[in-house]
Coordinates of C-alpha atoms and ligand atoms in Angstrom, one line a residue:
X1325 CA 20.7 -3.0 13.3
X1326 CA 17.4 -4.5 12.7
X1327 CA 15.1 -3.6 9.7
X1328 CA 12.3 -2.3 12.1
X1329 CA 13.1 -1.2 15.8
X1330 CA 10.0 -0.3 17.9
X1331 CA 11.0 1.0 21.3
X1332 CA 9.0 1.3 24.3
X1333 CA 6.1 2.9 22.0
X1334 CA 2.7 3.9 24.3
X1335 CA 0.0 4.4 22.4
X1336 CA -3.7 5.9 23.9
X1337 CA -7.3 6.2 22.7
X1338 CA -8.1 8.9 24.5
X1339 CA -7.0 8.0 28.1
X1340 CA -7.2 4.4 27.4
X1341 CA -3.7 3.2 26.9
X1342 CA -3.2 0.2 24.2
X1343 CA 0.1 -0.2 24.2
X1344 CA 2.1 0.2 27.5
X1345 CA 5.7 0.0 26.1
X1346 CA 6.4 -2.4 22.9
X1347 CA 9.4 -3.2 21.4
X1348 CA 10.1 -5.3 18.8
X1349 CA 12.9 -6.1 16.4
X1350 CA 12.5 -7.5 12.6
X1351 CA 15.2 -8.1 11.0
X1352 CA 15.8 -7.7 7.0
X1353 CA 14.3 -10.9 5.5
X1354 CA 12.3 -12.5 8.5
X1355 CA 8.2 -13.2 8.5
X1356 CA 7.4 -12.2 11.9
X1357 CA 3.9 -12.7 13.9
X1358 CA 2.6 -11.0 16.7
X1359 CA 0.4 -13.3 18.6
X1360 CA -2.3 -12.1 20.9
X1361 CA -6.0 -12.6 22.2
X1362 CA -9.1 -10.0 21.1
X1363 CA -8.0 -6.1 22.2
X1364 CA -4.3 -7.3 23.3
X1365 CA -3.5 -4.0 21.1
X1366 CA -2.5 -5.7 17.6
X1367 CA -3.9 -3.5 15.2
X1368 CA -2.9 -0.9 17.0
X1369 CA 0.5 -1.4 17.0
X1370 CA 0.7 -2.0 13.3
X1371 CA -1.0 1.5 13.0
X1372 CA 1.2 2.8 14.9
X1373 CA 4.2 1.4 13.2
X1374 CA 2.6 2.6 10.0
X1375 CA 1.9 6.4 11.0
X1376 CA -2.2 6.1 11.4
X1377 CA -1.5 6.7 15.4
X1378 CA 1.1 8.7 16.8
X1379 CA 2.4 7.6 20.3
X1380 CA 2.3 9.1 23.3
X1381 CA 6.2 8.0 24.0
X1382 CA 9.1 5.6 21.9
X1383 CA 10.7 5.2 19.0
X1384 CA 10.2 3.4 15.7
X1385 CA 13.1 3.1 13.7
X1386 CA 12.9 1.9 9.3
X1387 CA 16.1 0.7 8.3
X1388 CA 17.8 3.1 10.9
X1389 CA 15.7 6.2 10.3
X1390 CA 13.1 7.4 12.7
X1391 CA 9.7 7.1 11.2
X1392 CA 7.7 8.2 14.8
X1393 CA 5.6 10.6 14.0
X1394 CA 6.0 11.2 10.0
X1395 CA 2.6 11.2 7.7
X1396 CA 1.6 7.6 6.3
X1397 CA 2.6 8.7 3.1
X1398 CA 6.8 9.0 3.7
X1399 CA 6.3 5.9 5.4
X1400 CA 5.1 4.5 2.8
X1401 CA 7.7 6.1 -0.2
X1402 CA 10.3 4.5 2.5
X1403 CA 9.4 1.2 1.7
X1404 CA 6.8 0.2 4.7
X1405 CA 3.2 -1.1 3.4
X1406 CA 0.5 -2.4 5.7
X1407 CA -2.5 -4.3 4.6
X1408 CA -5.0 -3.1 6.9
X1409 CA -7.8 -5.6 9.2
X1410 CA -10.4 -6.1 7.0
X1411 CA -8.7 -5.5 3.6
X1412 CA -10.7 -2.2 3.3
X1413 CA -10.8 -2.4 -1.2
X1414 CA -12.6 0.5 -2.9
X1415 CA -15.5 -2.0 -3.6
X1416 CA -16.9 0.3 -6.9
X1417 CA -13.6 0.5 -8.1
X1418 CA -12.0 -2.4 -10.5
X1419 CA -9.6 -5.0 -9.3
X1420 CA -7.1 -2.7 -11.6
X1421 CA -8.1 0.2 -10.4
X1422 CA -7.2 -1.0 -7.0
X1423 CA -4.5 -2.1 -7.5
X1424 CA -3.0 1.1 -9.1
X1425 CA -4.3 3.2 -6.3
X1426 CA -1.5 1.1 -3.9
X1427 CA 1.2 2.6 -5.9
X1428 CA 0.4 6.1 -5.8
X1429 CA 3.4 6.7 -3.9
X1430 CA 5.5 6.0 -7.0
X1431 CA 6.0 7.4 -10.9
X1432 CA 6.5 4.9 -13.7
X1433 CA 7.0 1.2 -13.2
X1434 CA 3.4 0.3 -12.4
X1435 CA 3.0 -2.5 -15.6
X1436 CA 5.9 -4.1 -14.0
X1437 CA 4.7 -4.0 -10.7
X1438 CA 0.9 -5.3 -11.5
X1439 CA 2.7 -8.3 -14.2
X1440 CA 4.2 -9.6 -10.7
X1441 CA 1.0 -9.1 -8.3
X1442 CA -1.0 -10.8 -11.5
X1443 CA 1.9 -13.7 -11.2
X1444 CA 1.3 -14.5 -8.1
X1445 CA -2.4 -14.0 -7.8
X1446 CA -3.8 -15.2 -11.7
X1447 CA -7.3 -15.1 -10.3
X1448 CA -7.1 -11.1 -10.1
X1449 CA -5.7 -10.8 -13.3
X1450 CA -8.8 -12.8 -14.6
X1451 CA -10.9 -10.4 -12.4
X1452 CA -8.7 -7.0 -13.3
X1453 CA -12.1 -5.1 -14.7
X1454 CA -14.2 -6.2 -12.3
X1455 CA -15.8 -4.2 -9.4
X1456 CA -13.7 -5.0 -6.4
X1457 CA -16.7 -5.5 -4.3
X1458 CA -18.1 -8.7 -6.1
X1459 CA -14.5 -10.2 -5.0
X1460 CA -15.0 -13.4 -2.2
X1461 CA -13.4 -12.5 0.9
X1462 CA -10.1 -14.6 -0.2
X1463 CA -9.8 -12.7 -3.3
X1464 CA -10.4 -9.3 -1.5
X1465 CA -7.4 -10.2 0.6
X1466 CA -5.3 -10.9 -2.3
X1467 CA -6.0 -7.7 -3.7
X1468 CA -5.3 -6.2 -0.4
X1469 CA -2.1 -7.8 -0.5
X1470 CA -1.6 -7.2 -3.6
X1471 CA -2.4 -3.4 -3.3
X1472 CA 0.3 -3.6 -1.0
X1473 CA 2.8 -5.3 -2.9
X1474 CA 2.7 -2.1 -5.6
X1475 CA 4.3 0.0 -3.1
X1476 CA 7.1 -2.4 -3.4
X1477 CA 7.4 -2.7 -0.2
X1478 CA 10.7 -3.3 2.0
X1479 CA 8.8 -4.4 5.0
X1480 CA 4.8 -5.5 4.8
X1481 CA 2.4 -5.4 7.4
X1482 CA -0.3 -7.6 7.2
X1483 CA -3.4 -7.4 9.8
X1484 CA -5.2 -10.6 10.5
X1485 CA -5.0 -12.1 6.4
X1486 CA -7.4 -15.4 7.7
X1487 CA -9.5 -12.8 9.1
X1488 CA -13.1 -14.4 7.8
X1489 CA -11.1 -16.9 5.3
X1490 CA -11.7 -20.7 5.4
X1491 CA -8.9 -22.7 6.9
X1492 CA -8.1 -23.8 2.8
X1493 CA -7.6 -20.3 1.6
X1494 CA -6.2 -19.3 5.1
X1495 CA -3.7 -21.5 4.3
X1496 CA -3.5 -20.3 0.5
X1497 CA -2.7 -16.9 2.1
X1498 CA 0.3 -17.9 4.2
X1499 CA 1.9 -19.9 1.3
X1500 CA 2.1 -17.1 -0.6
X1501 CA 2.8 -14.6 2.3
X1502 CA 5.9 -17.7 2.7
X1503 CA 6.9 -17.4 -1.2
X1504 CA 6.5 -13.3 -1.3
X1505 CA 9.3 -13.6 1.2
X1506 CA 11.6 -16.0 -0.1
X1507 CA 11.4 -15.0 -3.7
X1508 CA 10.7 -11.7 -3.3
X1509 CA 12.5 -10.5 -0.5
X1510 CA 9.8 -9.2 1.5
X1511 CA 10.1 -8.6 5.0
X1512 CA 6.8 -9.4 6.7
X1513 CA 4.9 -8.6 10.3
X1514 CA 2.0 -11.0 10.5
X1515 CA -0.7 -10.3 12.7
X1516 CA -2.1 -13.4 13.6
X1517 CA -5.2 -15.0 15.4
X1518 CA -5.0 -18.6 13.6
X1519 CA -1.0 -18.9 15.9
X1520 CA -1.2 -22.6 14.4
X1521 CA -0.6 -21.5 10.4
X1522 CA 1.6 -18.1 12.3
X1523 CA 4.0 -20.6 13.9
X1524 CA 4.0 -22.5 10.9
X1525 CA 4.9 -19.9 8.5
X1526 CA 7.0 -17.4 11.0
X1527 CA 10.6 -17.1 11.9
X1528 CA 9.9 -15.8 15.2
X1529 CA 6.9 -14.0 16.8
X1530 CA 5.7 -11.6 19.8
X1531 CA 3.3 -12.8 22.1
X1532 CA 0.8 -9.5 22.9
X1533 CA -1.1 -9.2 26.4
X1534 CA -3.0 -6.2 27.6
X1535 CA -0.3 -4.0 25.1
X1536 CA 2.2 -5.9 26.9
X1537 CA 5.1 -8.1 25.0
X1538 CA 4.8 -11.1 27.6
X1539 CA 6.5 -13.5 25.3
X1540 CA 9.5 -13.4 22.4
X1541 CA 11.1 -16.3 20.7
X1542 CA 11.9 -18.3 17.3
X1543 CA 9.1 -20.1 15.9
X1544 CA 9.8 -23.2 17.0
X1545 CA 10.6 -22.4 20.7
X1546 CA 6.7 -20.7 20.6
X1547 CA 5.1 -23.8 19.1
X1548 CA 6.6 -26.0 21.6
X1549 CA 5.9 -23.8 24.5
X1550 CA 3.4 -24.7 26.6
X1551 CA 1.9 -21.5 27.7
X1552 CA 1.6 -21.2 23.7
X1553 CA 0.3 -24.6 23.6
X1554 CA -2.8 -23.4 26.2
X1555 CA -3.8 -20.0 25.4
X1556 CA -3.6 -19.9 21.8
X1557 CA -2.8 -23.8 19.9
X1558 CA -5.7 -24.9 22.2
X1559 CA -3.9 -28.2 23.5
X1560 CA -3.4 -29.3 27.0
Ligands
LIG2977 P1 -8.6 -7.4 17.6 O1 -8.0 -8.8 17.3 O2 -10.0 -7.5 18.2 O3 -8.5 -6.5 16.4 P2 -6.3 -6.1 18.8 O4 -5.4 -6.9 19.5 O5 -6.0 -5.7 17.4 O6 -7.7 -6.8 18.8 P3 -6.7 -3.3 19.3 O7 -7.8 -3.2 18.2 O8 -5.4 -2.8 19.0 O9 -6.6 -4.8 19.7 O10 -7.2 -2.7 20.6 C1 -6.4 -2.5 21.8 C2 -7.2 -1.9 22.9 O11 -7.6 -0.6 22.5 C3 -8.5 -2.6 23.3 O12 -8.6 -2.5 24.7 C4 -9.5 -1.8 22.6 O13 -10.8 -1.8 23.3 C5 -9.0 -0.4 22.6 N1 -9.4 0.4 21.4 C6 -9.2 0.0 20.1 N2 -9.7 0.9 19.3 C7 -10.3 1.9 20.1 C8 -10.9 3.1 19.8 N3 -11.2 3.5 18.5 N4 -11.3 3.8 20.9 C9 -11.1 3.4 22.1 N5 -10.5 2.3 22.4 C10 -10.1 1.5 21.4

């Protein structure tokens, strides 16, 4: 039994349908990317997976417990966190503050909890009193990850991290998405437009087409590809 079983999940904007049947496996322990071009349906299936869409048809499945259909909220107390496209930080509210708000979920524990985001992100600890808003886009994503990380999460879900980020701190991102993982025990689903640093980082992705899985595989097998090596590692 995998960690996170998505089965044939349809999900629609109105009539327009984004996904037309995913499923995906992630197992206890693995970073996973999903790969896939502008509107291939990304960030829709991580809302979906995380309860901000219902779908139409299919089954998701959290450490063998349906999740389709519950509020965000229980999906979140299960142990599922996402870190949304675009970080989305309450930008008149501290770096603390933040940070606090990610683990309103839980009672108790939240020193703890912000001692490790702090460890592995000092910078935000130097920032924790100011106004999340006069952050640089790498520090907002740390605190987005971060925010995330209070839930203490099981699984993480992590929308586009490079998403406006230089290629240095892109790559900050993914070493610490990499160390979160092996230290931590974080299972994490990495949606991914830089598929170079994804392949790098990832056990195994999903390619995403038209909210179609068209491709599946270990890292490696992906990289070396050479569909993968076309479309998205732009080689030829
Ligand atoms: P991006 O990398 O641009 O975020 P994506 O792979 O995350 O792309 P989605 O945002 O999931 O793609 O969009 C999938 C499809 O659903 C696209 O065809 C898009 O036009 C459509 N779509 C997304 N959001 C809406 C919306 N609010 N209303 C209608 N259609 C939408």
């Amino acid at each position: 039994m995998s960690l996170l079983e998505v089965r044939n999940v349809e999900t629609f904007y109105g009539a327009i349908m984004a996904l037309r049947g995913v499923s995906i496996d992630v197992e206890e322990g693995e970073i996973v990317t999903i790969l896939g071009a502008n509107g291939a349906g990304k960030t829709t299936l991580m809302k979906t997976i995380a309860g901000l869409m219902d779908p139409e048809k299919g089954q998701i499945t959290f450490d063998g417990t349906p999740i389709t259909g519950l509020e965000p909220d229980r999906i979140v107390q299960k142990g599922l966190s996402l870190v949304p496209e675009g970080r989305e930080v309450f930008p008149y509210l501290s770096v603390e503050e933040n940070l606090r708000l990610g683990a309103y979920t839980r009672k108790g524990g939240h020193a703890e909890d912000l001692a490790l985001v702090y460890s592995y992100f000092p910078i935000l600890k130097e920032r924790q009193r100011q106004a999340a808003g006069f952050l640089s886009g790498g520090q907002q994503q740390m605190l987005a990850i971060g925010r995330g990380l209070m839930a203490r999460p099981r699984l993480m879900l992590l929308d586009e991290p490079s998403l406006g980020l230089s290629p240095l701190l892109t790559q900050e991102i993914f070493a610490i998405i990499a160390r979160l993982n092996a230290e931590q025990g974080v299972t994490m689903l990495v949606v991914e437009q830089n598929a170079h640093i994804a392949l790098v980082t990832a056990h195994k992705g999903y390619v995403l087409e038209t909210g179609r899985i068209v491709m599946a595989g270990d890292a490696e097998t992906l990289r070396n590809s050479e569909d993968i090596q076309e479309f998205y590692l732009g080689k030829s």
